[in-house]
Amino acid sequence: MLPPGGRISGARLARLLGEWRRSGVRQGSTDLAAALKLLVADGRLPVGTRLPSERELTDALPVSRTTITAALDQLRTEGVVESRRGAGSWINGPVGAGGGITGGDDTLIDLTRCAPPAHPGLRQAMVAAMDQMPEHLGSHGYHERGLPALRQVIADRYTARGLPTSADQIVVTSGAQHAWALTLRLFAGPGDRVLVEQPTYPNALEAVRAASAIPVPVPMTYDGWDADAYEAALRQVGPRLAYLIPDFQNPTGLLLPSAGREKLVAVLRKAHTPVVVDETLVELSLTDAPMPLPMAAFGGDLVVTLGSASKSHWGGLRVGWIRASAEIVHRLTSTRAAIDLGTPVFEQLVLTDLLRDPDPVLRQRRLEFAAQRDVAVEALAQHCPQWSFKVPAGGLGLWCTLDAPVSTRIAVMAQNHGLRLVPGPRWAVHGGCEQMLRVPYTQSPEVLREAIGRLGVVAASVAGTGFPADAELSTPVA
């Protein structure tokens, strides 16, 4: 029996593959197989997807049919692709099941996630939460808005940042991505336009598409947000919603200053367009400079704010929140039951304990991330001197401009050197960003030096310059 799944055309697959092939390489079957595995690992070729015929692929890709046949043979051997005479070929299973790039390889260094490990204080907070659990076990355990104590400490945090907030304006969610999905469901429907930055967080784009809405990109400039470009986009496409990451934007690391926030909110207010502000990285300033006021301080009820503990504390908590007007909060909780019935109580208790006095933990985290950022900056200057980037004042990654449009090729080749990377086009609505690559600095200094050393080897290989004289890889990091 064949697995269910749609069919992808040769032209569409060629666009997804991007610039996968190394220049000057005549036999590209290994590179093609690696590029296809990357699409499977990223979820852009789901299990069951029917592939184009070899003849159609030959017309769509600048390679011979022999190369395509060899690449598919390799993927069949690894269990990624299955074929049957008369039925064609399809994606058979997740990459890694047959020796692919996401298997149990303890030498793999994952640079696809800007996600730090938990800080040491988390265990103590869990112990405190466990002590509090008995008093909740006699209740039904469902809290559509979240535990009152957690909503209050989140509200207090906003008030301390200069944005007076009550607990009634907070909804606790299962992470910021869940918060975004809930908000999208409330504001946008099939065919509605949603303004987004370009580049922006790939999972935010996927949520827009999952809602059958249409993401409309507004390009970021070298320095950040262009209010005139937003004004033009608002006038031309009439979006129902806008999505922004003004605090250490993912992936660029840029910070929108107060004057820019006020100007951009004024443009959105004039068009009567609600804006969802993702503050996932807001607590990760790596300098002593004061932070701008939250966007909601300029936009009032026009702004819905998303927050999360995933970057500041630990992604495994899966606790986020929405800050909005009381009216929007009521509408959110009225429709939430169609998606879920609340966030787990234990995790909420853990975060409540952490947020009662967050500053000591956050100060330590910021020192660690600043040190790791500096290690990554130094290692990139040594191993990838042809690349350029701005050193961000906060956040968890470096947005690098490469010396050529080879981001996808580097991501493909990196698999052979024990690295996982997100290629530049993933951060764009309709592709592009082939000359860009995000390098997170959430790993330890030792792992970062090893990872960026390997990245330098890959960059030199893709550029066709060969390997540097001292480019031997050191002992793999477990």
PDB file of N, CA and C in Angstrom, residues 234-323:
ATOM      1  N   LEU A 234       1.176  48.253   3.360  1.00  0.00           N
ATOM      2  CA  LEU A 234      -0.164  48.353   3.934  1.00  0.00           C
ATOM      3  C   LEU A 234      -1.164  48.916   2.923  1.00  0.00           C
ATOM      4  N   ARG A 235      -0.726  49.890   2.157  1.00  0.00           N
ATOM      5  CA  ARG A 235      -1.595  50.522   1.162  1.00  0.00           C
ATOM      6  C   ARG A 235      -1.879  49.571   0.004  1.00  0.00           C
ATOM      7  N   GLN A 236      -0.895  48.776  -0.389  1.00  0.00           N
ATOM      8  CA  GLN A 236      -1.023  47.952  -1.596  1.00  0.00           C
ATOM      9  C   GLN A 236      -1.749  46.637  -1.362  1.00  0.00           C
ATOM     10  N   VAL A 237      -1.548  45.995  -0.208  1.00  0.00           N
ATOM     11  CA  VAL A 237      -2.089  44.641  -0.029  1.00  0.00           C
ATOM     12  C   VAL A 237      -3.194  44.559   1.010  1.00  0.00           C
ATOM     13  N   GLY A 238      -3.403  45.599   1.824  1.00  0.00           N
ATOM     14  CA  GLY A 238      -4.481  45.584   2.808  1.00  0.00           C
ATOM     15  C   GLY A 238      -4.440  44.383   3.735  1.00  0.00           C
ATOM     16  N   PRO A 239      -3.346  44.169   4.460  1.00  0.00           N
ATOM     17  CA  PRO A 239      -3.240  42.968   5.305  1.00  0.00           C
ATOM     18  C   PRO A 239      -4.189  43.018   6.499  1.00  0.00           C
ATOM     19  N   ARG A 240      -4.541  41.843   7.011  1.00  0.00           N
ATOM     20  CA  ARG A 240      -5.353  41.767   8.217  1.00  0.00           C
ATOM     21  C   ARG A 240      -4.514  41.866   9.481  1.00  0.00           C
ATOM     22  N   LEU A 241      -3.198  41.627   9.329  1.00  0.00           N
ATOM     23  CA  LEU A 241      -2.353  41.491  10.510  1.00  0.00           C
ATOM     24  C   LEU A 241      -0.907  41.713  10.098  1.00  0.00           C
ATOM     25  N   ALA A 242      -0.069  42.142  11.068  1.00  0.00           N
ATOM     26  CA  ALA A 242       1.373  42.232  10.853  1.00  0.00           C
ATOM     27  C   ALA A 242       2.071  41.472  11.972  1.00  0.00           C
ATOM     28  N   TYR A 243       3.222  40.901  11.658  1.00  0.00           N
ATOM     29  CA  TYR A 243       4.008  40.136  12.637  1.00  0.00           C
ATOM     30  C   TYR A 243       5.425  40.706  12.657  1.00  0.00           C
ATOM     31  N   LEU A 244       5.885  41.122  13.837  1.00  0.00           N
ATOM     32  CA  LEU A 244       7.195  41.756  13.966  1.00  0.00           C
ATOM     33  C   LEU A 244       7.985  41.129  15.109  1.00  0.00           C
ATOM     34  N   ILE A 245       9.312  41.151  14.971  1.00  0.00           N
ATOM     35  CA  ILE A 245      10.222  40.740  16.045  1.00  0.00           C
ATOM     36  C   ILE A 245      11.171  41.916  16.278  1.00  0.00           C
ATOM     37  N   PRO A 246      10.767  42.928  17.046  1.00  0.00           N
ATOM     38  CA  PRO A 246      11.576  44.144  17.151  1.00  0.00           C
ATOM     39  C   PRO A 246      12.743  44.057  18.122  1.00  0.00           C
ATOM     40  N   ASP A 247      12.773  42.994  18.938  1.00  0.00           N
ATOM     41  CA  ASP A 247      13.810  42.872  19.965  1.00  0.00           C
ATOM     42  C   ASP A 247      14.791  41.769  19.584  1.00  0.00           C
ATOM     43  N   PHE A 248      15.966  42.178  19.051  1.00  0.00           N
ATOM     44  CA  PHE A 248      17.003  41.240  18.609  1.00  0.00           C
ATOM     45  C   PHE A 248      16.409  40.253  17.602  1.00  0.00           C
ATOM     46  N   GLN A 249      15.933  40.840  16.538  1.00  0.00           N
ATOM     47  CA  GLN A 249      15.146  40.156  15.517  1.00  0.00           C
ATOM     48  C   GLN A 249      15.803  38.849  15.074  1.00  0.00           C
ATOM     49  N   ASN A 250      14.988  37.840  14.932  1.00  0.00           N
ATOM     50  CA  ASN A 250      15.463  36.526  14.487  1.00  0.00           C
ATOM     51  C   ASN A 250      15.198  36.397  12.986  1.00  0.00           C
ATOM     52  N   PRO A 251      16.278  36.377  12.143  1.00  0.00           N
ATOM     53  CA  PRO A 251      17.653  36.019  12.484  1.00  0.00           C
ATOM     54  C   PRO A 251      18.668  37.165  12.543  1.00  0.00           C
ATOM     55  N   THR A 252      18.294  38.400  12.246  1.00  0.00           N
ATOM     56  CA  THR A 252      19.301  39.450  12.039  1.00  0.00           C
ATOM     57  C   THR A 252      19.941  39.948  13.334  1.00  0.00           C
ATOM     58  N   GLY A 253      19.241  39.782  14.471  1.00  0.00           N
ATOM     59  CA  GLY A 253      19.754  40.293  15.737  1.00  0.00           C
ATOM     60  C   GLY A 253      19.553  41.780  15.936  1.00  0.00           C
ATOM     61  N   LEU A 254      18.842  42.446  15.023  1.00  0.00           N
ATOM     62  CA  LEU A 254      18.667  43.896  15.101  1.00  0.00           C
ATOM     63  C   LEU A 254      17.632  44.278  16.168  1.00  0.00           C
ATOM     64  N   LEU A 255      17.812  45.481  16.727  1.00  0.00           N
ATOM     65  CA  LEU A 255      16.924  46.008  17.752  1.00  0.00           C
ATOM     66  C   LEU A 255      16.288  47.294  17.242  1.00  0.00           C
ATOM     67  N   LEU A 256      14.956  47.347  17.279  1.00  0.00           N
ATOM     68  CA  LEU A 256      14.238  48.536  16.824  1.00  0.00           C
ATOM     69  C   LEU A 256      14.219  49.571  17.954  1.00  0.00           C
ATOM     70  N   PRO A 257      14.815  50.748  17.755  1.00  0.00           N
ATOM     71  CA  PRO A 257      14.842  51.756  18.818  1.00  0.00           C
ATOM     72  C   PRO A 257      13.475  52.379  19.047  1.00  0.00           C
ATOM     73  N   SER A 258      13.363  53.149  20.131  1.00  0.00           N
ATOM     74  CA  SER A 258      12.070  53.715  20.521  1.00  0.00           C
ATOM     75  C   SER A 258      11.472  54.588  19.427  1.00  0.00           C
ATOM     76  N   ALA A 259      12.294  55.455  18.805  1.00  0.00           N
ATOM     77  CA  ALA A 259      11.776  56.336  17.758  1.00  0.00           C
ATOM     78  C   ALA A 259      11.220  55.527  16.593  1.00  0.00           C
ATOM     79  N   GLY A 260      11.901  54.442  16.233  1.00  0.00           N
ATOM     80  CA  GLY A 260      11.424  53.587  15.151  1.00  0.00           C
ATOM     81  C   GLY A 260      10.141  52.870  15.521  1.00  0.00           C
ATOM     82  N   ARG A 261      10.008  52.470  16.778  1.00  0.00           N
ATOM     83  CA  ARG A 261       8.778  51.817  17.230  1.00  0.00           C
ATOM     84  C   ARG A 261       7.589  52.765  17.129  1.00  0.00           C
ATOM     85  N   GLU A 262       7.803  53.971  17.595  1.00  0.00           N
ATOM     86  CA  GLU A 262       6.723  54.949  17.563  1.00  0.00           C
ATOM     87  C   GLU A 262       6.282  55.241  16.130  1.00  0.00           C
ATOM     88  N   LYS A 263       7.250  55.368  15.222  1.00  0.00           N
ATOM     89  CA  LYS A 263       6.934  55.671  13.830  1.00  0.00           C
ATOM     90  C   LYS A 263       6.218  54.502  13.161  1.00  0.00           C
ATOM     91  N   LEU A 264       6.702  53.291  13.411  1.00  0.00           N
ATOM     92  CA  LEU A 264       6.109  52.123  12.774  1.00  0.00           C
ATOM     93  C   LEU A 264       4.697  51.868  13.301  1.00  0.00           C
ATOM     94  N   VAL A 265       4.497  52.035  14.602  1.00  0.00           N
ATOM     95  CA  VAL A 265       3.165  51.853  15.171  1.00  0.00           C
ATOM     96  C   VAL A 265       2.193  52.894  14.605  1.00  0.00           C
ATOM     97  N   ALA A 266       2.681  54.111  14.407  1.00  0.00           N
ATOM     98  CA  ALA A 266       1.821  55.152  13.832  1.00  0.00           C
ATOM     99  C   ALA A 266       1.357  54.768  12.436  1.00  0.00           C
ATOM    100  N   VAL A 267       2.251  54.176  11.643  1.00  0.00           N
ATOM    101  CA  VAL A 267       1.901  53.725  10.295  1.00  0.00           C
ATOM    102  C   VAL A 267       0.835  52.625  10.360  1.00  0.00           C
ATOM    103  N   LEU A 268       1.018  51.669  11.283  1.00  0.00           N
ATOM    104  CA  LEU A 268       0.065  50.572  11.423  1.00  0.00           C
ATOM    105  C   LEU A 268      -1.282  51.081  11.955  1.00  0.00           C
ATOM    106  N   ARG A 269      -1.228  52.026  12.887  1.00  0.00           N
ATOM    107  CA  ARG A 269      -2.459  52.567  13.435  1.00  0.00           C
ATOM    108  C   ARG A 269      -3.264  53.288  12.356  1.00  0.00           C
ATOM    109  N   LYS A 270      -2.573  54.028  11.490  1.00  0.00           N
ATOM    110  CA  LYS A 270      -3.246  54.750  10.408  1.00  0.00           C
ATOM    111  C   LYS A 270      -3.993  53.801   9.488  1.00  0.00           C
ATOM    112  N   ALA A 271      -3.426  52.598   9.296  1.00  0.00           N
ATOM    113  CA  ALA A 271      -4.058  51.605   8.432  1.00  0.00           C
ATOM    114  C   ALA A 271      -5.009  50.685   9.200  1.00  0.00           C
ATOM    115  N   HIS A 272      -5.152  50.901  10.512  1.00  0.00           N
ATOM    116  CA  HIS A 272      -6.022  50.076  11.356  1.00  0.00           C
ATOM    117  C   HIS A 272      -5.627  48.597  11.286  1.00  0.00           C
ATOM    118  N   THR A 273      -4.319  48.351  11.252  1.00  0.00           N
ATOM    119  CA  THR A 273      -3.814  46.983  11.141  1.00  0.00           C
ATOM    120  C   THR A 273      -3.238  46.521  12.482  1.00  0.00           C
ATOM    121  N   PRO A 274      -3.824  45.509  13.116  1.00  0.00           N
ATOM    122  CA  PRO A 274      -3.252  44.976  14.351  1.00  0.00           C
ATOM    123  C   PRO A 274      -1.854  44.414  14.090  1.00  0.00           C
ATOM    124  N   VAL A 275      -1.003  44.465  15.110  1.00  0.00           N
ATOM    125  CA  VAL A 275       0.354  43.947  14.969  1.00  0.00           C
ATOM    126  C   VAL A 275       0.647  42.993  16.114  1.00  0.00           C
ATOM    127  N   VAL A 276       1.179  41.839  15.760  1.00  0.00           N
ATOM    128  CA  VAL A 276       1.626  40.854  16.750  1.00  0.00           C
ATOM    129  C   VAL A 276       3.128  41.011  16.905  1.00  0.00           C
ATOM    130  N   VAL A 277       3.565  41.277  18.129  1.00  0.00           N
ATOM    131  CA  VAL A 277       4.976  41.506  18.429  1.00  0.00           C
ATOM    132  C   VAL A 277       5.519  40.304  19.185  1.00  0.00           C
ATOM    133  N   ASP A 278       6.510  39.650  18.614  1.00  0.00           N
ATOM    134  CA  ASP A 278       7.140  38.477  19.216  1.00  0.00           C
ATOM    135  C   ASP A 278       8.328  38.941  20.061  1.00  0.00           C
ATOM    136  N   GLU A 279       8.207  38.802  21.380  1.00  0.00           N
ATOM    137  CA  GLU A 279       9.254  39.234  22.309  1.00  0.00           C
ATOM    138  C   GLU A 279      10.043  38.061  22.886  1.00  0.00           C
ATOM    139  N   THR A 280      10.149  36.971  22.146  1.00  0.00           N
ATOM    140  CA  THR A 280      10.832  35.784  22.657  1.00  0.00           C
ATOM    141  C   THR A 280      12.245  36.077  23.131  1.00  0.00           C
ATOM    142  N   LEU A 281      12.937  37.019  22.489  1.00  0.00           N
ATOM    143  CA  LEU A 281      14.346  37.293  22.800  1.00  0.00           C
ATOM    144  C   LEU A 281      14.547  38.578  23.592  1.00  0.00           C
ATOM    145  N   VAL A 282      13.473  39.181  24.089  1.00  0.00           N
ATOM    146  CA  VAL A 282      13.576  40.520  24.664  1.00  0.00           C
ATOM    147  C   VAL A 282      14.457  40.568  25.911  1.00  0.00           C
ATOM    148  N   GLU A 283      14.545  39.483  26.664  1.00  0.00           N
ATOM    149  CA  GLU A 283      15.323  39.490  27.900  1.00  0.00           C
ATOM    150  C   GLU A 283      16.813  39.259  27.673  1.00  0.00           C
ATOM    151  N   LEU A 284      17.238  39.129  26.418  1.00  0.00           N
ATOM    152  CA  LEU A 284      18.615  38.721  26.148  1.00  0.00           C
ATOM    153  C   LEU A 284      19.460  39.853  25.586  1.00  0.00           C
ATOM    154  N   SER A 285      19.367  41.032  26.186  1.00  0.00           N
ATOM    155  CA  SER A 285      20.278  42.124  25.850  1.00  0.00           C
ATOM    156  C   SER A 285      21.657  41.789  26.412  1.00  0.00           C
ATOM    157  N   LEU A 286      22.689  41.949  25.609  1.00  0.00           N
ATOM    158  CA  LEU A 286      24.048  41.589  26.024  1.00  0.00           C
ATOM    159  C   LEU A 286      24.907  42.823  26.277  1.00  0.00           C
ATOM    160  N   THR A 287      24.274  43.966  26.434  1.00  0.00           N
ATOM    161  CA  THR A 287      24.981  45.200  26.768  1.00  0.00           C
ATOM    162  C   THR A 287      24.288  45.851  27.965  1.00  0.00           C
ATOM    163  N   ASP A 288      24.888  46.928  28.457  1.00  0.00           N
ATOM    164  CA  ASP A 288      24.300  47.664  29.580  1.00  0.00           C
ATOM    165  C   ASP A 288      23.358  48.770  29.124  1.00  0.00           C
ATOM    166  N   ALA A 289      23.192  48.922  27.819  1.00  0.00           N
ATOM    167  CA  ALA A 289      22.320  49.990  27.299  1.00  0.00           C
ATOM    168  C   ALA A 289      20.868  49.705  27.682  1.00  0.00           C
ATOM    169  N   PRO A 290      20.099  50.736  28.039  1.00  0.00           N
ATOM    170  CA  PRO A 290      18.689  50.517  28.385  1.00  0.00           C
ATOM    171  C   PRO A 290      17.897  50.045  27.176  1.00  0.00           C
ATOM    172  N   MET A 291      16.936  49.171  27.424  1.00  0.00           N
ATOM    173  CA  MET A 291      16.087  48.662  26.349  1.00  0.00           C
ATOM    174  C   MET A 291      14.971  49.651  26.025  1.00  0.00           C
ATOM    175  N   PRO A 292      14.538  49.697  24.766  1.00  0.00           N
ATOM    176  CA  PRO A 292      13.377  50.526  24.420  1.00  0.00           C
ATOM    177  C   PRO A 292      12.125  50.027  25.137  1.00  0.00           C
ATOM    178  N   LEU A 293      11.129  50.882  25.247  1.00  0.00           N
ATOM    179  CA  LEU A 293       9.849  50.450  25.784  1.00  0.00           C
ATOM    180  C   LEU A 293       9.230  49.386  24.871  1.00  0.00           C
ATOM    181  N   PRO A 294       8.415  48.508  25.425  1.00  0.00           N
ATOM    182  CA  PRO A 294       7.716  47.531  24.573  1.00  0.00           C
ATOM    183  C   PRO A 294       6.874  48.227  23.509  1.00  0.00           C
ATOM    184  N   MET A 295       6.700  47.566  22.374  1.00  0.00           N
ATOM    185  CA  MET A 295       5.903  48.140  21.283  1.00  0.00           C
ATOM    186  C   MET A 295       4.492  48.497  21.744  1.00  0.00           C
ATOM    187  N   ALA A 296       3.932  47.704  22.673  1.00  0.00           N
ATOM    188  CA  ALA A 296       2.568  47.968  23.132  1.00  0.00           C
ATOM    189  C   ALA A 296       2.461  49.291  23.876  1.00  0.00           C
ATOM    190  N   ALA A 297       3.585  49.821  24.376  1.00  0.00           N
ATOM    191  CA  ALA A 297       3.562  51.127  25.035  1.00  0.00           C
ATOM    192  C   ALA A 297       3.268  52.238  24.036  1.00  0.00           C
ATOM    193  N   PHE A 298       3.546  51.985  22.755  1.00  0.00           N
ATOM    194  CA  PHE A 298       3.285  52.969  21.703  1.00  0.00           C
ATOM    195  C   PHE A 298       1.966  52.688  20.986  1.00  0.00           C
ATOM    196  N   GLY A 299       1.546  51.406  20.982  1.00  0.00           N
ATOM    197  CA  GLY A 299       0.393  51.031  20.175  1.00  0.00           C
ATOM    198  C   GLY A 299      -0.869  50.713  20.931  1.00  0.00           C
ATOM    199  N   GLY A 300      -0.784  50.582  22.259  1.00  0.00           N
ATOM    200  CA  GLY A 300      -1.985  50.288  23.035  1.00  0.00           C
ATOM    201  C   GLY A 300      -2.654  48.999  22.593  1.00  0.00           C
ATOM    202  N   ASP A 301      -3.981  49.032  22.428  1.00  0.00           N
ATOM    203  CA  ASP A 301      -4.752  47.837  22.090  1.00  0.00           C
ATOM    204  C   ASP A 301      -4.472  47.325  20.687  1.00  0.00           C
ATOM    205  N   LEU A 302      -3.785  48.124  19.864  1.00  0.00           N
ATOM    206  CA  LEU A 302      -3.442  47.675  18.509  1.00  0.00           C
ATOM    207  C   LEU A 302      -2.428  46.538  18.539  1.00  0.00           C
ATOM    208  N   VAL A 303      -1.640  46.448  19.618  1.00  0.00           N
ATOM    209  CA  VAL A 303      -0.514  45.518  19.704  1.00  0.00           C
ATOM    210  C   VAL A 303      -0.865  44.314  20.572  1.00  0.00           C
ATOM    211  N   VAL A 304      -0.632  43.133  20.029  1.00  0.00           N
ATOM    212  CA  VAL A 304      -0.695  41.879  20.783  1.00  0.00           C
ATOM    213  C   VAL A 304       0.734  41.390  20.950  1.00  0.00           C
ATOM    214  N   THR A 305       1.139  41.126  22.180  1.00  0.00           N
ATOM    215  CA  THR A 305       2.532  40.776  22.459  1.00  0.00           C
ATOM    216  C   THR A 305       2.643  39.302  22.828  1.00  0.00           C
ATOM    217  N   LEU A 306       3.614  38.620  22.234  1.00  0.00           N
ATOM    218  CA  LEU A 306       3.892  37.220  22.551  1.00  0.00           C
ATOM    219  C   LEU A 306       5.189  37.133  23.348  1.00  0.00           C
ATOM    220  N   GLY A 307       5.214  36.281  24.352  1.00  0.00           N
ATOM    221  CA  GLY A 307       6.418  36.066  25.131  1.00  0.00           C
ATOM    222  C   GLY A 307       6.655  34.589  25.354  1.00  0.00           C
ATOM    223  N   SER A 308       7.851  34.254  25.851  1.00  0.00           N
ATOM    224  CA  SER A 308       8.212  32.855  26.038  1.00  0.00           C
ATOM    225  C   SER A 308       9.381  32.739  27.003  1.00  0.00           C
ATOM    226  N   ALA A 309       9.454  31.596  27.680  1.00  0.00           N
ATOM    227  CA  ALA A 309      10.591  31.288  28.549  1.00  0.00           C
ATOM    228  C   ALA A 309      11.624  30.426  27.839  1.00  0.00           C
ATOM    229  N   SER A 310      11.419  30.144  26.550  1.00  0.00           N
ATOM    230  CA  SER A 310      12.260  29.158  25.867  1.00  0.00           C
ATOM    231  C   SER A 310      13.703  29.605  25.701  1.00  0.00           C
ATOM    232  N   LYS A 311      13.949  30.882  25.444  1.00  0.00           N
ATOM    233  CA  LYS A 311      15.314  31.351  25.224  1.00  0.00           C
ATOM    234  C   LYS A 311      15.964  31.816  26.520  1.00  0.00           C
ATOM    235  N   SER A 312      15.175  32.425  27.392  1.00  0.00           N
ATOM    236  CA  SER A 312      15.744  32.955  28.626  1.00  0.00           C
ATOM    237  C   SER A 312      15.951  31.878  29.682  1.00  0.00           C
ATOM    238  N   HIS A 313      15.118  30.824  29.669  1.00  0.00           N
ATOM    239  CA  HIS A 313      15.216  29.806  30.702  1.00  0.00           C
ATOM    240  C   HIS A 313      15.464  28.415  30.112  1.00  0.00           C
ATOM    241  N   TRP A 314      14.484  27.879  29.366  1.00  0.00           N
ATOM    242  CA  TRP A 314      14.686  26.570  28.743  1.00  0.00           C
ATOM    243  C   TRP A 314      13.515  26.253  27.829  1.00  0.00           C
ATOM    244  N   GLY A 315      13.836  25.808  26.613  1.00  0.00           N
ATOM    245  CA  GLY A 315      12.792  25.475  25.660  1.00  0.00           C
ATOM    246  C   GLY A 315      11.932  24.312  26.103  1.00  0.00           C
ATOM    247  N   GLY A 316      12.490  23.420  26.929  1.00  0.00           N
ATOM    248  CA  GLY A 316      11.741  22.250  27.370  1.00  0.00           C
ATOM    249  C   GLY A 316      10.590  22.564  28.294  1.00  0.00           C
ATOM    250  N   LEU A 317      10.551  23.792  28.829  1.00  0.00           N
ATOM    251  CA  LEU A 317       9.404  24.173  29.662  1.00  0.00           C
ATOM    252  C   LEU A 317       8.123  24.276  28.840  1.00  0.00           C
ATOM    253  N   ARG A 318       8.233  24.711  27.587  1.00  0.00           N
ATOM    254  CA  ARG A 318       7.094  24.910  26.691  1.00  0.00           C
ATOM    255  C   ARG A 318       6.012  25.765  27.333  1.00  0.00           C
ATOM    256  N   VAL A 319       6.417  26.911  27.871  1.00  0.00           N
ATOM    257  CA  VAL A 319       5.463  27.867  28.425  1.00  0.00           C
ATOM    258  C   VAL A 319       5.698  29.219  27.766  1.00  0.00           C
ATOM    259  N   GLY A 320       4.636  29.786  27.229  1.00  0.00           N
ATOM    260  CA  GLY A 320       4.674  31.128  26.663  1.00  0.00           C
ATOM    261  C   GLY A 320       3.456  31.887  27.119  1.00  0.00           C
ATOM    262  N   TRP A 321       3.238  33.054  26.528  1.00  0.00           N
ATOM    263  CA  TRP A 321       2.080  33.850  26.933  1.00  0.00           C
ATOM    264  C   TRP A 321       1.729  34.886  25.871  1.00  0.00           C
ATOM    265  N   ILE A 322       0.526  35.416  26.007  1.00  0.00           N
ATOM    266  CA  ILE A 322       0.027  36.507  25.173  1.00  0.00           C
ATOM    267  C   ILE A 322      -0.354  37.657  26.099  1.00  0.00           C
ATOM    268  N   ARG A 323       0.110  38.856  25.760  1.00  0.00           N
ATOM    269  CA  ARG A 323      -0.354  40.060  26.450  1.00  0.00           C
ATOM    270  C   ARG A 323      -1.179  40.871  25.466  1.00  0.00           C
TER     271      ARG A 323
END
